[in-house]
PDB file of C-alpha atoms and ligand atoms in Angstrom:
ATOM      1  CA  MET M  95      -8.668 179.603 188.106  1.00 83.00           C
ATOM      2  CA  SER M  96     -11.402 176.980 188.587  1.00 88.00           C
ATOM      3  CA  ARG M  97     -12.265 175.608 192.034  1.00 85.00           C
ATOM      4  CA  GLN M  98     -10.325 172.422 191.289  1.00 87.00           C
ATOM      5  CA  GLY M  99      -7.511 174.499 189.819  1.00 93.00           C
ATOM      6  CA  VAL M 100      -7.206 176.550 193.020  1.00 95.00           C
ATOM      7  CA  PHE M 101      -6.984 173.392 195.099  1.00 96.00           C
ATOM      8  CA  ASN M 102      -4.537 171.654 192.747  1.00 96.00           C
ATOM      9  CA  ASN M 103      -2.375 174.752 192.719  1.00 97.00           C
ATOM     10  CA  LEU M 104      -2.032 174.563 196.519  1.00 97.00           C
ATOM     11  CA  ILE M 105      -1.027 170.896 196.258  1.00 97.00           C
ATOM     12  CA  GLU M 106       1.528 171.730 193.605  1.00 97.00           C
ATOM     13  CA  GLN M 107       3.021 174.602 195.640  1.00 97.00           C
ATOM     14  CA  LEU M 108       3.287 172.414 198.759  1.00 97.00           C
ATOM     15  CA  MET M 109       5.117 169.773 196.735  1.00 97.00           C
ATOM     16  CA  ALA M 110       7.928 172.279 196.248  1.00 96.00           C
ATOM     17  CA  LEU M 111       8.811 171.710 199.929  1.00 95.00           C
ATOM     18  CA  PRO M 112      11.439 169.080 200.772  1.00 90.00           C
ATOM     19  CA  GLY M 113      10.029 165.713 201.798  1.00 93.00           C
ATOM     20  CA  VAL M 114       6.517 166.569 200.654  1.00 95.00           C
ATOM     21  CA  GLY M 115       5.264 164.210 197.949  1.00 96.00           C
ATOM     22  CA  GLN M 116       1.886 164.174 196.210  1.00 96.00           C
ATOM     23  CA  LYS M 117       0.158 162.271 199.048  1.00 97.00           C
ATOM     24  CA  SER M 118       1.376 164.474 201.889  1.00 97.00           C
ATOM     25  CA  ALA M 119       0.695 167.579 199.814  1.00 97.00           C
ATOM     26  CA  GLN M 120      -2.900 166.450 199.314  1.00 97.00           C
ATOM     27  CA  ARG M 121      -3.269 165.754 203.025  1.00 97.00           C
ATOM     28  CA  LEU M 122      -1.865 169.176 203.906  1.00 97.00           C
ATOM     29  CA  ALA M 123      -4.069 170.898 201.344  1.00 97.00           C
ATOM     30  CA  PHE M 124      -7.204 169.285 202.814  1.00 97.00           C
ATOM     31  CA  PHE M 125      -6.035 170.238 206.277  1.00 97.00           C
ATOM     32  CA  ILE M 126      -5.538 173.863 205.210  1.00 97.00           C
ATOM     33  CA  LEU M 127      -8.983 173.889 203.581  1.00 96.00           C
ATOM     34  CA  LYS M 128     -10.514 172.787 206.887  1.00 97.00           C
ATOM     35  CA  MET M 129      -8.526 175.245 209.014  1.00 97.00           C
ATOM     36  CA  GLU M 130      -9.940 178.419 210.548  1.00 97.00           C
ATOM     37  CA  PRO M 131      -9.507 181.141 207.888  1.00 97.00           C
ATOM     38  CA  GLU M 132      -7.303 183.305 210.132  1.00 97.00           C
ATOM     39  CA  ALA M 133      -4.984 180.407 211.075  1.00 97.00           C
ATOM     40  CA  ALA M 134      -4.520 179.428 207.424  1.00 97.00           C
ATOM     41  CA  LYS M 135      -3.868 183.034 206.390  1.00 97.00           C
ATOM     42  CA  ASN M 136      -1.265 183.334 209.158  1.00 97.00           C
ATOM     43  CA  ILE M 137       0.734 180.561 207.492  1.00 96.00           C
ATOM     44  CA  GLY M 138       0.623 182.416 204.202  1.00 96.00           C
ATOM     45  CA  ARG M 139       1.606 185.700 205.837  1.00 97.00           C
ATOM     46  CA  ALA M 140       4.471 184.066 207.750  1.00 97.00           C
ATOM     47  CA  ILE M 141       5.920 182.783 204.460  1.00 96.00           C
ATOM     48  CA  ILE M 142       5.626 186.217 202.854  1.00 97.00           C
ATOM     49  CA  ASP M 143       7.211 187.915 205.914  1.00 96.00           C
ATOM     50  CA  VAL M 144      10.189 185.570 205.881  1.00 95.00           C
ATOM     51  CA  LYS M 145      10.809 186.205 202.206  1.00 95.00           C
ATOM     52  CA  ASP M 146      10.286 189.973 202.468  1.00 95.00           C
ATOM     53  CA  ARG M 147      12.349 190.591 205.577  1.00 96.00           C
ATOM     54  CA  LEU M 148      15.007 187.914 205.912  1.00 96.00           C
ATOM     55  CA  ALA M 149      17.960 186.800 203.852  1.00 95.00           C
ATOM     56  CA  PHE M 150      21.266 185.001 204.300  1.00 94.00           C
ATOM     57  CA  CYS M 151      24.265 187.029 205.472  1.00 96.00           C
ATOM     58  CA  LYS M 152      26.490 187.817 202.471  1.00 94.00           C
ATOM     59  CA  THR M 153      29.550 186.775 204.475  1.00 95.00           C
ATOM     60  CA  CYS M 154      28.579 183.767 206.593  1.00 96.00           C
ATOM     61  CA  ASN M 155      25.060 182.695 205.430  1.00 95.00           C
ATOM     62  CA  ASN M 156      23.518 183.316 208.852  1.00 96.00           C
ATOM     63  CA  ILE M 157      19.886 184.471 208.757  1.00 95.00           C
ATOM     64  CA  THR M 158      19.730 188.253 208.906  1.00 96.00           C
ATOM     65  CA  GLU M 159      17.498 191.265 208.298  1.00 96.00           C
ATOM     66  CA  HIS M 160      20.492 193.131 206.878  1.00 94.00           C
ATOM     67  CA  LYS M 161      23.122 192.392 204.262  1.00 95.00           C
ATOM     68  CA  ILE M 162      25.630 191.397 206.943  1.00 96.00           C
ATOM     69  CA  CYS M 163      24.534 189.622 210.127  1.00 96.00           C
ATOM     70  CA  SER M 164      25.062 191.009 213.635  1.00 96.00           C
ATOM     71  CA  ILE M 165      27.868 188.519 214.370  1.00 97.00           C
ATOM     72  CA  CYS M 166      29.902 189.389 211.260  1.00 96.00           C
ATOM     73  CA  ALA M 167      29.293 193.096 211.939  1.00 96.00           C
ATOM     74  CA  SER M 168      30.261 192.930 215.629  1.00 96.00           C
ATOM     75  CA  PRO M 169      33.626 194.478 216.630  1.00 96.00           C
ATOM     76  CA  LYS M 170      33.710 192.181 219.660  1.00 95.00           C
ATOM     77  CA  ARG M 171      34.247 188.898 217.808  1.00 97.00           C
ATOM     78  CA  GLU M 172      37.598 187.158 217.284  1.00 96.00           C
ATOM     79  CA  THR M 173      37.909 187.572 213.545  1.00 95.00           C
ATOM     80  CA  HIS M 174      40.793 185.112 213.037  1.00 96.00           C
ATOM     81  CA  LYS M 175      38.631 182.090 213.896  1.00 96.00           C
ATOM     82  CA  VAL M 176      35.771 180.591 211.851  1.00 97.00           C
ATOM     83  CA  LEU M 177      33.479 177.798 212.966  1.00 96.00           C
ATOM     84  CA  VAL M 178      31.917 175.899 210.061  1.00 96.00           C
ATOM     85  CA  ILE M 179      28.451 174.486 210.717  1.00 94.00           C
ATOM     86  CA  GLU M 180      25.703 173.010 208.571  1.00 93.00           C
ATOM     87  CA  GLU M 181      22.619 174.941 209.655  1.00 92.00           C
ATOM     88  CA  PRO M 182      21.814 178.375 211.126  1.00 92.00           C
ATOM     89  CA  SER M 183      19.954 176.636 213.978  1.00 90.00           C
ATOM     90  CA  THR M 184      23.280 175.254 215.262  1.00 90.00           C
ATOM     91  CA  LEU M 185      24.625 178.803 215.500  1.00 93.00           C
ATOM     92  CA  HIS M 186      21.915 179.715 217.994  1.00 90.00           C
ATOM     93  CA  VAL M 187      22.699 176.700 220.163  1.00 87.00           C
ATOM     94  CA  ILE M 188      26.413 177.572 220.207  1.00 90.00           C
ATOM     95  CA  GLU M 189      25.734 181.273 220.846  1.00 93.00           C
ATOM     96  CA  ARG M 190      23.617 180.344 223.862  1.00 90.00           C
ATOM     97  CA  THR M 191      26.651 178.696 225.461  1.00 87.00           C
ATOM     98  CA  GLY M 192      28.497 182.056 225.317  1.00 89.00           C
ATOM     99  CA  GLU M 193      31.749 180.072 224.965  1.00 87.00           C
ATOM    100  CA  TYR M 194      32.617 180.837 221.380  1.00 92.00           C
ATOM    101  CA  LYS M 195      33.732 184.325 220.370  1.00 95.00           C
ATOM    102  CA  GLY M 196      34.886 183.743 216.802  1.00 96.00           C
ATOM    103  CA  LEU M 197      32.989 183.995 213.527  1.00 97.00           C
ATOM    104  CA  TYR M 198      30.861 181.398 211.729  1.00 97.00           C
ATOM    105  CA  HIS M 199      30.386 179.998 208.275  1.00 97.00           C
ATOM    106  CA  ILE M 200      27.152 178.203 207.563  1.00 96.00           C
ATOM    107  CA  LEU M 201      27.107 175.653 204.762  1.00 94.00           C
ATOM    108  CA  LEU M 202      23.304 175.461 204.552  1.00 90.00           C
ATOM    109  CA  GLY M 203      23.376 171.659 204.612  1.00 81.00           C
ATOM    110  CA  ALA M 204      26.025 168.942 204.412  1.00 79.00           C
ATOM    111  CA  LEU M 205      27.713 168.778 201.046  1.00 79.00           C
ATOM    112  CA  ALA M 206      28.580 165.058 200.964  1.00 62.00           C
ATOM    113  CA  PRO M 207      30.547 165.338 197.742  1.00 61.00           C
ATOM    114  CA  LEU M 208      31.766 162.085 196.242  1.00 59.00           C
ATOM    115  CA  PRO M 209      35.441 161.373 196.913  1.00 58.00           C
ATOM    116  CA  GLY M 210      37.561 163.389 194.528  1.00 59.00           C
ATOM    117  CA  ALA M 211      34.611 165.388 193.227  1.00 61.00           C
ATOM    118  CA  LYS M 212      34.561 169.159 193.409  1.00 64.00           C
ATOM    119  CA  THR M 213      31.513 170.906 194.767  1.00 65.00           C
ATOM    120  CA  THR M 214      30.410 174.200 193.376  1.00 71.00           C
ATOM    121  CA  ALA M 215      28.171 174.910 196.365  1.00 83.00           C
ATOM    122  CA  PRO M 216      28.009 178.719 196.710  1.00 86.00           C
ATOM    123  CA  SER M 217      28.467 178.387 200.482  1.00 89.00           C
ATOM    124  CA  VAL M 218      31.856 176.731 199.922  1.00 90.00           C
ATOM    125  CA  GLN M 219      32.877 179.217 197.273  1.00 89.00           C
ATOM    126  CA  ASN M 220      32.244 182.124 199.613  1.00 90.00           C
ATOM    127  CA  LEU M 221      34.093 180.320 202.431  1.00 94.00           C
ATOM    128  CA  VAL M 222      37.166 180.028 200.217  1.00 92.00           C
ATOM    129  CA  GLU M 223      36.827 183.697 199.245  1.00 93.00           C
ATOM    130  CA  ARG M 224      36.753 184.636 202.936  1.00 94.00           C
ATOM    131  CA  LEU M 225      39.824 182.552 203.684  1.00 95.00           C
ATOM    132  CA  GLU M 226      41.775 183.951 200.750  1.00 93.00           C
ATOM    133  CA  LYS M 227      41.466 187.436 202.257  1.00 91.00           C
ATOM    134  CA  GLY M 228      44.072 186.274 204.764  1.00 85.00           C
ATOM    135  CA  SER M 229      42.895 187.350 208.233  1.00 91.00           C
ATOM    136  CA  ILE M 230      41.526 183.935 209.250  1.00 95.00           C
ATOM    137  CA  THR M 231      44.092 181.610 210.824  1.00 95.00           C
ATOM    138  CA  GLU M 232      41.925 178.782 212.160  1.00 95.00           C
ATOM    139  CA  VAL M 233      38.903 176.975 210.741  1.00 96.00           C
ATOM    140  CA  ILE M 234      37.024 174.746 213.172  1.00 95.00           C
ATOM    141  CA  ILE M 235      34.834 172.220 211.400  1.00 94.00           C
ATOM    142  CA  ALA M 236      31.673 171.435 213.323  1.00 93.00           C
ATOM    143  CA  THR M 237      29.618 169.607 210.733  1.00 91.00           C
ATOM    144  CA  ASN M 238      27.311 166.963 212.218  1.00 86.00           C
ATOM    145  CA  PRO M 239      28.753 163.561 213.200  1.00 83.00           C
ATOM    146  CA  THR M 240      26.832 161.831 210.405  1.00 84.00           C
ATOM    147  CA  ILE M 241      28.222 160.163 207.266  1.00 85.00           C
ATOM    148  CA  GLU M 242      27.481 163.297 205.235  1.00 86.00           C
ATOM    149  CA  GLY M 243      28.913 165.570 207.923  1.00 87.00           C
ATOM    150  CA  GLU M 244      32.150 163.564 208.124  1.00 86.00           C
ATOM    151  CA  ALA M 245      32.497 163.485 204.334  1.00 87.00           C
ATOM    152  CA  THR M 246      31.992 167.241 204.304  1.00 89.00           C
ATOM    153  CA  ALA M 247      34.644 167.704 207.025  1.00 90.00           C
ATOM    154  CA  ILE M 248      37.215 165.723 205.029  1.00 89.00           C
ATOM    155  CA  TYR M 249      36.338 167.555 201.844  1.00 89.00           C
ATOM    156  CA  LEU M 250      36.733 170.965 203.492  1.00 92.00           C
ATOM    157  CA  THR M 251      39.992 169.992 205.213  1.00 92.00           C
ATOM    158  CA  ARG M 252      41.520 169.051 201.847  1.00 90.00           C
ATOM    159  CA  LEU M 253      40.329 172.334 200.425  1.00 91.00           C
ATOM    160  CA  ILE M 254      41.474 174.568 203.293  1.00 93.00           C
ATOM    161  CA  GLN M 255      44.818 173.090 204.424  1.00 92.00           C
ATOM    162  CA  PRO M 256      46.625 174.021 201.185  1.00 92.00           C
ATOM    163  CA  LEU M 257      45.784 177.655 201.983  1.00 93.00           C
ATOM    164  CA  GLY M 258      48.092 177.365 205.021  1.00 92.00           C
ATOM    165  CA  ILE M 259      45.231 177.639 207.504  1.00 95.00           C
ATOM    166  CA  LYS M 260      44.960 175.479 210.628  1.00 94.00           C
ATOM    167  CA  VAL M 261      41.955 173.152 210.434  1.00 95.00           C
ATOM    168  CA  SER M 262      40.481 171.515 213.518  1.00 94.00           C
ATOM    169  CA  ARG M 263      37.504 169.266 214.063  1.00 90.00           C
ATOM    170  CA  ILE M 264      35.400 169.489 217.196  1.00 86.00           C
ATOM    171  CA  ALA M 265      35.617 166.530 219.551  1.00 79.00           C
ATOM    172  CA  PHE M 266      32.535 164.416 219.832  1.00 70.00           C
ATOM    173  CA  GLY M 267      31.198 163.685 223.242  1.00 60.00           C
ATOM    174  CA  ILE M 268      28.021 164.018 221.239  1.00 56.00           C
ATOM    175  CA  PRO M 269      26.576 160.651 220.167  1.00 58.00           C
ATOM    176  CA  VAL M 270      27.310 159.854 216.537  1.00 57.00           C
ATOM    177  CA  GLY M 271      24.345 160.437 214.252  1.00 61.00           C
ATOM    178  CA  ILE M 272      22.859 163.250 216.331  1.00 63.00           C
ATOM    179  CA  ASP M 273      22.540 166.680 214.766  1.00 70.00           C
ATOM    180  CA  LEU M 274      24.420 169.364 216.666  1.00 68.00           C
ATOM    181  CA  GLU M 275      21.305 171.451 217.042  1.00 69.00           C
ATOM    182  CA  TYR M 276      19.930 168.776 219.393  1.00 68.00           C
ATOM    183  CA  ALA M 277      23.088 168.548 221.484  1.00 69.00           C
ATOM    184  CA  ASP M 278      22.929 170.021 224.953  1.00 72.00           C
ATOM    185  CA  GLU M 279      24.998 173.084 225.774  1.00 73.00           C
ATOM    186  CA  VAL M 280      27.448 171.303 228.092  1.00 71.00           C
ATOM    187  CA  SER M 281      28.366 168.707 225.431  1.00 74.00           C
ATOM    188  CA  LEU M 282      28.761 171.465 222.860  1.00 75.00           C
ATOM    189  CA  VAL M 283      31.137 173.467 225.030  1.00 75.00           C
ATOM    190  CA  LYS M 284      33.188 170.304 225.695  1.00 75.00           C
ATOM    191  CA  SER M 285      33.286 169.519 221.958  1.00 78.00           C
ATOM    192  CA  LEU M 286      34.564 172.988 221.175  1.00 80.00           C
ATOM    193  CA  GLN M 287      37.170 172.960 223.921  1.00 78.00           C
ATOM    194  CA  GLY M 288      38.343 169.469 222.963  1.00 76.00           C
ATOM    195  CA  ARG M 289      38.775 170.258 219.275  1.00 85.00           C
ATOM    196  CA  ARG M 290      41.831 168.739 217.625  1.00 83.00           C
ATOM    197  CA  GLU M 291      43.870 169.975 214.755  1.00 84.00           C
ATOM    198  CA  ILE M 292      43.543 167.696 211.736  1.00 82.00           C
ATOM    199  CA  GLY M 293      46.897 166.529 210.396  1.00 81.00           C
ATOM    200  CA  PRO M 294      47.602 166.908 206.665  1.00 78.00           C
ATOM    201  CA  LEU M 295      45.216 164.730 204.628  1.00 72.00           C
TER     202      LEU M 295
HETATM  203 ZN1   ZN U 565      27.332 186.830 208.985  1.00 65.10          ZN
END
């Protein structure tokens, strides 16, 4: 690859990241070129490490070094309860509160399907597969209080209620529009405790 080709290749690779357009990719590429060699190589190595060592849990989509994450594998969890969240980062915030003992299901983003549309998101398909196994009796939906999060909550409720499973939504003492991962622990515990069952939609 030519000198220009090497540089353009970096720009192109950076543009694969969400929210990074041509301009920001160019800026980042120049920044990397000016960085200390070791610091720049550390970024590269960190990316390789993540891809070599980590994956999403086959059951709940949590980040794990194994096929099944430590929460799904734990005999101490209440296996009849599943808390649905958008991102793995929210799981860590909730785990820190020590209040929740059930299992999780991580959607890996809000789905925001159009009304009436069906999503084929793999994270929803494997949620339905989990529920069809029959041991889960309550699904608590804790998607973010954003437009997408609310649309996702309604979508999931319509999907899950026909399976005869209780669906509840966490209460929001959390300001609307704020991602759960930024909520403080006290508000999160209150939201979980104040969850309400959603009536048939
Ligand atoms: Zn898991």
